[in-house]
PDB file of C-alpha atoms in Angstrom:
ATOM      1  CA  MET Q 197      39.129  17.942 -49.177  1.00 45.00           C
ATOM      2  CA  ASN Q 198      37.042  19.580 -46.405  1.00 46.00           C
ATOM      3  CA  SER Q 199      39.205  20.954 -43.545  1.00 49.00           C
ATOM      4  CA  LYS Q 200      36.103  21.514 -41.235  1.00 54.00           C
ATOM      5  CA  PRO Q 201      35.936  19.610 -38.042  1.00 55.00           C
ATOM      6  CA  THR Q 202      33.670  16.689 -38.286  1.00 62.00           C
ATOM      7  CA  THR Q 203      31.290  14.806 -35.935  1.00 75.00           C
ATOM      8  CA  PHE Q 204      32.965  11.513 -35.105  1.00 84.00           C
ATOM      9  CA  ASP Q 205      30.900   9.085 -33.204  1.00 91.00           C
ATOM     10  CA  ASP Q 206      30.757   5.514 -31.882  1.00 93.00           C
ATOM     11  CA  LEU Q 207      29.307   4.232 -35.426  1.00 94.00           C
ATOM     12  CA  ASP Q 208      32.041   5.830 -37.327  1.00 95.00           C
ATOM     13  CA  ARG Q 209      34.580   4.151 -35.030  1.00 94.00           C
ATOM     14  CA  LYS Q 210      32.840   0.850 -35.344  1.00 94.00           C
ATOM     15  CA  ILE Q 211      32.902   1.217 -39.214  1.00 95.00           C
ATOM     16  CA  ILE Q 212      36.818   2.392 -39.324  1.00 94.00           C
ATOM     17  CA  THR Q 213      37.368  -0.843 -36.966  1.00 92.00           C
ATOM     18  CA  ALA Q 214      35.603  -2.844 -39.574  1.00 92.00           C
ATOM     19  CA  LEU Q 215      37.495  -1.481 -42.396  1.00 92.00           C
ATOM     20  CA  THR Q 216      41.028  -1.732 -40.723  1.00 87.00           C
ATOM     21  CA  ALA Q 217      40.472  -5.260 -39.848  1.00 84.00           C
ATOM     22  CA  HIS Q 218      39.203  -6.189 -43.425  1.00 87.00           C
ATOM     23  CA  ALA Q 219      39.344  -3.173 -45.930  1.00 89.00           C
ATOM     24  CA  ARG Q 220      37.580  -5.288 -48.549  1.00 91.00           C
ATOM     25  CA  SER Q 221      34.213  -5.836 -46.328  1.00 93.00           C
ATOM     26  CA  SER Q 222      31.129  -4.778 -48.166  1.00 95.00           C
ATOM     27  CA  PHE Q 223      28.990  -2.073 -46.922  1.00 97.00           C
ATOM     28  CA  ALA Q 224      26.382  -4.541 -46.354  1.00 97.00           C
ATOM     29  CA  GLU Q 225      28.785  -6.701 -44.343  1.00 96.00           C
ATOM     30  CA  ILE Q 226      29.872  -3.724 -42.038  1.00 96.00           C
ATOM     31  CA  GLY Q 227      26.348  -2.629 -41.868  1.00 96.00           C
ATOM     32  CA  ALA Q 228      25.070  -6.166 -40.501  1.00 96.00           C
ATOM     33  CA  ALA Q 229      27.643  -6.159 -38.089  1.00 95.00           C
ATOM     34  CA  ILE Q 230      27.096  -2.650 -36.522  1.00 95.00           C
ATOM     35  CA  GLY Q 231      23.360  -2.340 -37.044  1.00 96.00           C
ATOM     36  CA  LEU Q 232      23.201   0.068 -40.086  1.00 96.00           C
ATOM     37  CA  SER Q 233      22.102  -0.285 -43.617  1.00 97.00           C
ATOM     38  CA  ALA Q 234      24.579  -0.532 -46.440  1.00 96.00           C
ATOM     39  CA  THR Q 235      23.482   2.934 -47.626  1.00 97.00           C
ATOM     40  CA  ALA Q 236      24.141   4.475 -44.278  1.00 97.00           C
ATOM     41  CA  VAL Q 237      27.390   2.802 -44.110  1.00 97.00           C
ATOM     42  CA  LYS Q 238      28.319   4.152 -47.550  1.00 97.00           C
ATOM     43  CA  ARG Q 239      27.170   7.810 -46.605  1.00 97.00           C
ATOM     44  CA  ARG Q 240      29.371   7.465 -43.594  1.00 96.00           C
ATOM     45  CA  VAL Q 241      32.388   6.210 -45.289  1.00 96.00           C
ATOM     46  CA  ASP Q 242      32.117   8.887 -47.955  1.00 96.00           C
ATOM     47  CA  ARG Q 243      31.834  11.586 -45.446  1.00 95.00           C
ATOM     48  CA  LEU Q 244      34.897  10.141 -43.527  1.00 95.00           C
ATOM     49  CA  ARG Q 245      36.900  10.148 -46.782  1.00 95.00           C
ATOM     50  CA  GLU Q 246      35.681  13.593 -47.738  1.00 95.00           C
ATOM     51  CA  THR Q 247      36.903  15.031 -44.441  1.00 93.00           C
ATOM     52  CA  GLY Q 248      40.063  13.274 -44.485  1.00 92.00           C
ATOM     53  CA  VAL Q 249      39.583  10.857 -41.526  1.00 93.00           C
ATOM     54  CA  ILE Q 250      39.953   7.869 -43.908  1.00 94.00           C
ATOM     55  CA  THR Q 251      42.849   8.728 -46.375  1.00 93.00           C
ATOM     56  CA  GLY Q 252      42.828   5.711 -48.478  1.00 90.00           C
ATOM     57  CA  PHE Q 253      42.575   1.835 -48.674  1.00 87.00           C
ATOM     58  CA  THR Q 254      45.348  -0.347 -48.985  1.00 81.00           C
ATOM     59  CA  VAL Q 255      46.675  -3.663 -48.903  1.00 79.00           C
ATOM     60  CA  THR Q 256      49.137  -5.408 -46.802  1.00 77.00           C
ATOM     61  CA  VAL Q 257      51.848  -7.750 -48.518  1.00 80.00           C
ATOM     62  CA  LYS Q 258      54.491 -10.015 -47.227  1.00 83.00           C
ATOM     63  CA  PRO Q 259      57.828  -8.219 -48.088  1.00 87.00           C
ATOM     64  CA  SER Q 260      59.730 -11.298 -49.049  1.00 86.00           C
ATOM     65  CA  ALA Q 261      57.088 -12.089 -51.696  1.00 87.00           C
ATOM     66  CA  LEU Q 262      57.964  -8.860 -53.420  1.00 87.00           C
ATOM     67  CA  GLY Q 263      61.748  -9.151 -53.210  1.00 91.00           C
ATOM     68  CA  TRP Q 264      62.346  -7.271 -50.043  1.00 92.00           C
ATOM     69  CA  ARG Q 265      64.252  -9.777 -48.099  1.00 94.00           C
ATOM     70  CA  THR Q 266      66.411  -7.485 -45.822  1.00 96.00           C
ATOM     71  CA  GLU Q 267      65.009  -4.810 -43.338  1.00 96.00           C
ATOM     72  CA  ALA Q 268      66.453  -2.225 -41.063  1.00 97.00           C
ATOM     73  CA  TYR Q 269      65.881   0.849 -39.041  1.00 98.00           C
ATOM     74  CA  VAL Q 270      68.498   3.513 -39.570  1.00 98.00           C
ATOM     75  CA  GLU Q 271      69.029   6.339 -37.197  1.00 97.00           C
ATOM     76  CA  VAL Q 272      70.200   9.574 -39.020  1.00 96.00           C
ATOM     77  CA  TYR Q 273      72.340  12.243 -37.283  1.00 95.00           C
ATOM     78  CA  CYS Q 274      72.823  15.461 -39.393  1.00 93.00           C
ATOM     79  CA  GLU Q 275      75.455  18.306 -39.115  1.00 90.00           C
ATOM     80  CA  GLY Q 276      73.715  21.364 -37.668  1.00 82.00           C
ATOM     81  CA  ALA Q 277      69.900  21.640 -38.001  1.00 74.00           C
ATOM     82  CA  ALA Q 278      68.550  19.836 -40.886  1.00 74.00           C
ATOM     83  CA  PRO Q 279      65.031  21.053 -41.407  1.00 79.00           C
ATOM     84  CA  PRO Q 280      62.396  18.171 -41.745  1.00 89.00           C
ATOM     85  CA  ARG Q 281      61.751  19.499 -45.237  1.00 89.00           C
ATOM     86  CA  ARG Q 282      65.312  18.996 -46.491  1.00 87.00           C
ATOM     87  CA  LEU Q 283      65.193  15.363 -44.831  1.00 90.00           C
ATOM     88  CA  ALA Q 284      61.941  14.558 -46.621  1.00 92.00           C
ATOM     89  CA  GLU Q 285      63.416  15.509 -50.012  1.00 90.00           C
ATOM     90  CA  VAL Q 286      66.286  13.325 -49.312  1.00 88.00           C
ATOM     91  CA  VAL Q 287      64.235  10.260 -48.286  1.00 91.00           C
ATOM     92  CA  ARG Q 288      61.901  10.625 -51.209  1.00 93.00           C
ATOM     93  CA  ASN Q 289      64.631   9.834 -53.581  1.00 90.00           C
ATOM     94  CA  HIS Q 290      65.343   6.565 -52.017  1.00 94.00           C
ATOM     95  CA  PRO Q 291      62.518   3.955 -52.920  1.00 92.00           C
ATOM     96  CA  GLU Q 292      63.852   1.475 -50.450  1.00 95.00           C
ATOM     97  CA  ILE Q 293      62.963   3.739 -47.570  1.00 95.00           C
ATOM     98  CA  THR Q 294      59.408   2.856 -46.718  1.00 92.00           C
ATOM     99  CA  ALA Q 295      58.929   5.205 -43.790  1.00 94.00           C
ATOM    100  CA  ALA Q 296      60.883   8.168 -42.379  1.00 96.00           C
ATOM    101  CA  MET Q 297      60.186  10.444 -39.277  1.00 96.00           C
ATOM    102  CA  THR Q 298      62.017  12.939 -37.378  1.00 94.00           C
ATOM    103  CA  VAL Q 299      62.323  11.968 -33.676  1.00 94.00           C
ATOM    104  CA  THR Q 300      63.374  13.074 -30.202  1.00 94.00           C
ATOM    105  CA  GLY Q 301      66.700  11.948 -28.771  1.00 92.00           C
ATOM    106  CA  GLY Q 302      70.149  11.826 -30.193  1.00 92.00           C
ATOM    107  CA  ALA Q 303      69.082  11.125 -33.564  1.00 94.00           C
ATOM    108  CA  ASP Q 304      67.687  13.612 -36.091  1.00 94.00           C
ATOM    109  CA  ALA Q 305      65.489  11.047 -38.006  1.00 95.00           C
ATOM    110  CA  LEU Q 306      64.687   7.279 -38.156  1.00 97.00           C
ATOM    111  CA  LEU Q 307      64.108   5.362 -41.467  1.00 97.00           C
ATOM    112  CA  HIS Q 308      62.754   2.154 -42.321  1.00 96.00           C
ATOM    113  CA  VAL Q 309      64.628   0.645 -45.073  1.00 97.00           C
ATOM    114  CA  ARG Q 310      63.766  -2.507 -47.012  1.00 96.00           C
ATOM    115  CA  ALA Q 311      66.280  -3.978 -49.538  1.00 97.00           C
ATOM    116  CA  THR Q 312      66.499  -7.215 -51.705  1.00 97.00           C
ATOM    117  CA  ASP Q 313      69.729  -8.422 -49.707  1.00 97.00           C
ATOM    118  CA  VAL Q 314      72.463  -7.112 -47.460  1.00 97.00           C
ATOM    119  CA  GLU Q 315      74.595  -5.796 -50.491  1.00 98.00           C
ATOM    120  CA  HIS Q 316      71.628  -3.846 -51.585  1.00 97.00           C
ATOM    121  CA  PHE Q 317      71.047  -2.444 -48.144  1.00 98.00           C
ATOM    122  CA  GLU Q 318      74.722  -1.487 -47.925  1.00 98.00           C
ATOM    123  CA  GLY Q 319      74.429   0.354 -51.199  1.00 97.00           C
ATOM    124  CA  VAL Q 320      71.489   2.258 -50.135  1.00 96.00           C
ATOM    125  CA  LEU Q 321      73.168   3.371 -46.736  1.00 96.00           C
ATOM    126  CA  GLU Q 322      76.188   4.514 -48.904  1.00 97.00           C
ATOM    127  CA  ARG Q 323      73.739   6.614 -50.962  1.00 96.00           C
ATOM    128  CA  ILE Q 324      72.158   8.137 -47.597  1.00 95.00           C
ATOM    129  CA  ARG Q 325      75.557   8.912 -46.117  1.00 95.00           C
ATOM    130  CA  ALA Q 326      76.648  10.523 -49.368  1.00 95.00           C
ATOM    131  CA  GLU Q 327      74.284  13.396 -48.527  1.00 92.00           C
ATOM    132  CA  PRO Q 328      76.225  16.458 -47.498  1.00 90.00           C
ATOM    133  CA  PHE Q 329      74.648  17.217 -44.210  1.00 90.00           C
ATOM    134  CA  ILE Q 330      74.373  13.430 -42.860  1.00 93.00           C
ATOM    135  CA  ARG Q 331      77.066  13.229 -40.160  1.00 93.00           C
ATOM    136  CA  LYS Q 332      76.553   9.560 -39.276  1.00 95.00           C
ATOM    137  CA  THR Q 333      73.982   6.800 -39.365  1.00 97.00           C
ATOM    138  CA  VAL Q 334      73.581   3.850 -36.849  1.00 98.00           C
ATOM    139  CA  SER Q 335      71.624   0.843 -38.555  1.00 98.00           C
ATOM    140  CA  TYR Q 336      69.598  -1.811 -36.696  1.00 98.00           C
ATOM    141  CA  MET Q 337      68.938  -5.018 -38.945  1.00 97.00           C
ATOM    142  CA  VAL Q 338      65.587  -6.737 -38.234  1.00 96.00           C
ATOM    143  CA  LEU Q 339      65.837 -10.237 -37.441  1.00 95.00           C
ATOM    144  CA  SER Q 340      62.233 -11.111 -36.955  1.00 92.00           C
ATOM    145  CA  HIS Q 341      58.816  -9.478 -36.420  1.00 89.00           C
ATOM    146  CA  LEU Q 342      57.414 -10.105 -32.989  1.00 91.00           C
ATOM    147  CA  LEU Q 343      53.962  -8.806 -34.071  1.00 87.00           C
ATOM    148  CA  PRO Q 344      53.829 -10.335 -37.634  1.00 82.00           C
ATOM    149  CA  GLU Q 345      50.317  -8.772 -38.203  1.00 77.00           C
ATOM    150  CA  SER Q 346      51.439  -5.325 -37.530  1.00 79.00           C
ATOM    151  CA  PRO Q 347      51.508  -2.741 -40.514  1.00 76.00           C
ATOM    152  CA  GLU Q 348      55.294  -2.593 -40.136  1.00 80.00           C
ATOM    153  CA  ALA Q 349      55.546  -6.327 -40.994  1.00 81.00           C
ATOM    154  CA  GLY Q 350      53.787  -5.584 -44.428  1.00 77.00           C
ATOM    155  CA  ALA Q 351      55.040  -3.558 -47.497  1.00 58.00           C
ATOM    156  CA  SER Q 352      53.513  -0.812 -49.469  1.00 56.00           C
ATOM    157  CA  GLN Q 353      55.617  -1.016 -52.583  1.00 56.00           C
ATOM    158  CA  PRO Q 354      57.357  -3.869 -54.517  1.00 59.00           C
ATOM    159  CA  ALA Q 355      60.824  -4.200 -54.712  1.00 57.00           C
ATOM    160  CA  PRO Q 356      62.539  -2.955 -57.999  1.00 58.00           C
ATOM    161  CA  GLN Q 357      62.637  -5.147 -60.977  1.00 58.00           C
ATOM    162  CA  ASP Q 358      66.242  -4.515 -61.360  1.00 53.00           C
ATOM    163  CA  ALA Q 359      67.793  -3.691 -57.839  1.00 48.00           C
ATOM    164  CA  SER Q 360      71.159  -2.944 -59.590  1.00 45.00           C
ATOM    165  CA  ASP Q 361      69.580   0.138 -60.979  1.00 47.00           C
ATOM    166  CA  LEU Q 362      69.326   1.487 -57.441  1.00 47.00           C
ATOM    167  CA  ARG Q 363      72.933   0.776 -56.299  1.00 44.00           C
TER     168      ARG Q 363
END
C-alpha cells in the first residue's frame, strides 16, 4: 500500500459517498450520478484503494439474524497502566468483542460486545475479568438502537455455531 499523500477532491468524496450508501453500486451507476465515465470512476476507486483511503468493502447484517441477540458496551478499568498493545491482544481472543478502543475519562477501554444471550454475555464478561490486569468492568446492555441504520447497529461477523465453545 502506498503511504504517499494523495490528492482527494470533490469527485472522490462523491464516489466515497455513493459507495458508503450502497457499496454494490456499479462504476457506471456512480459515474452517471456524478458525471464521470465508468472507467474514470474505476480508476479513482483503484487509486483510493491503493492509497489506503478505501480500506475495503463490507456488508451490514442484522445481528439477530446471525444469532447475536444480546449486545452491551463494557468499560474496562485496568490495574496500573495497561498499554493499548496488551489490551489489543486480549480483545482479539474474544470473538464476541466486535469493537474495542482506548478512551479518555475514568475507563481505560471501551468494548462493544455481542453475544447470543445474557448467559453467553456473562461468560464473556467472566473471561474478560479473568485477565490479571483487569481491575473492574462496568457494563451497559443495549436495549434498542435509536439510529438503526448506523454501522453500530450492524454486524461484521456471525455468531459462533456452538456458543458453548466460547463459554
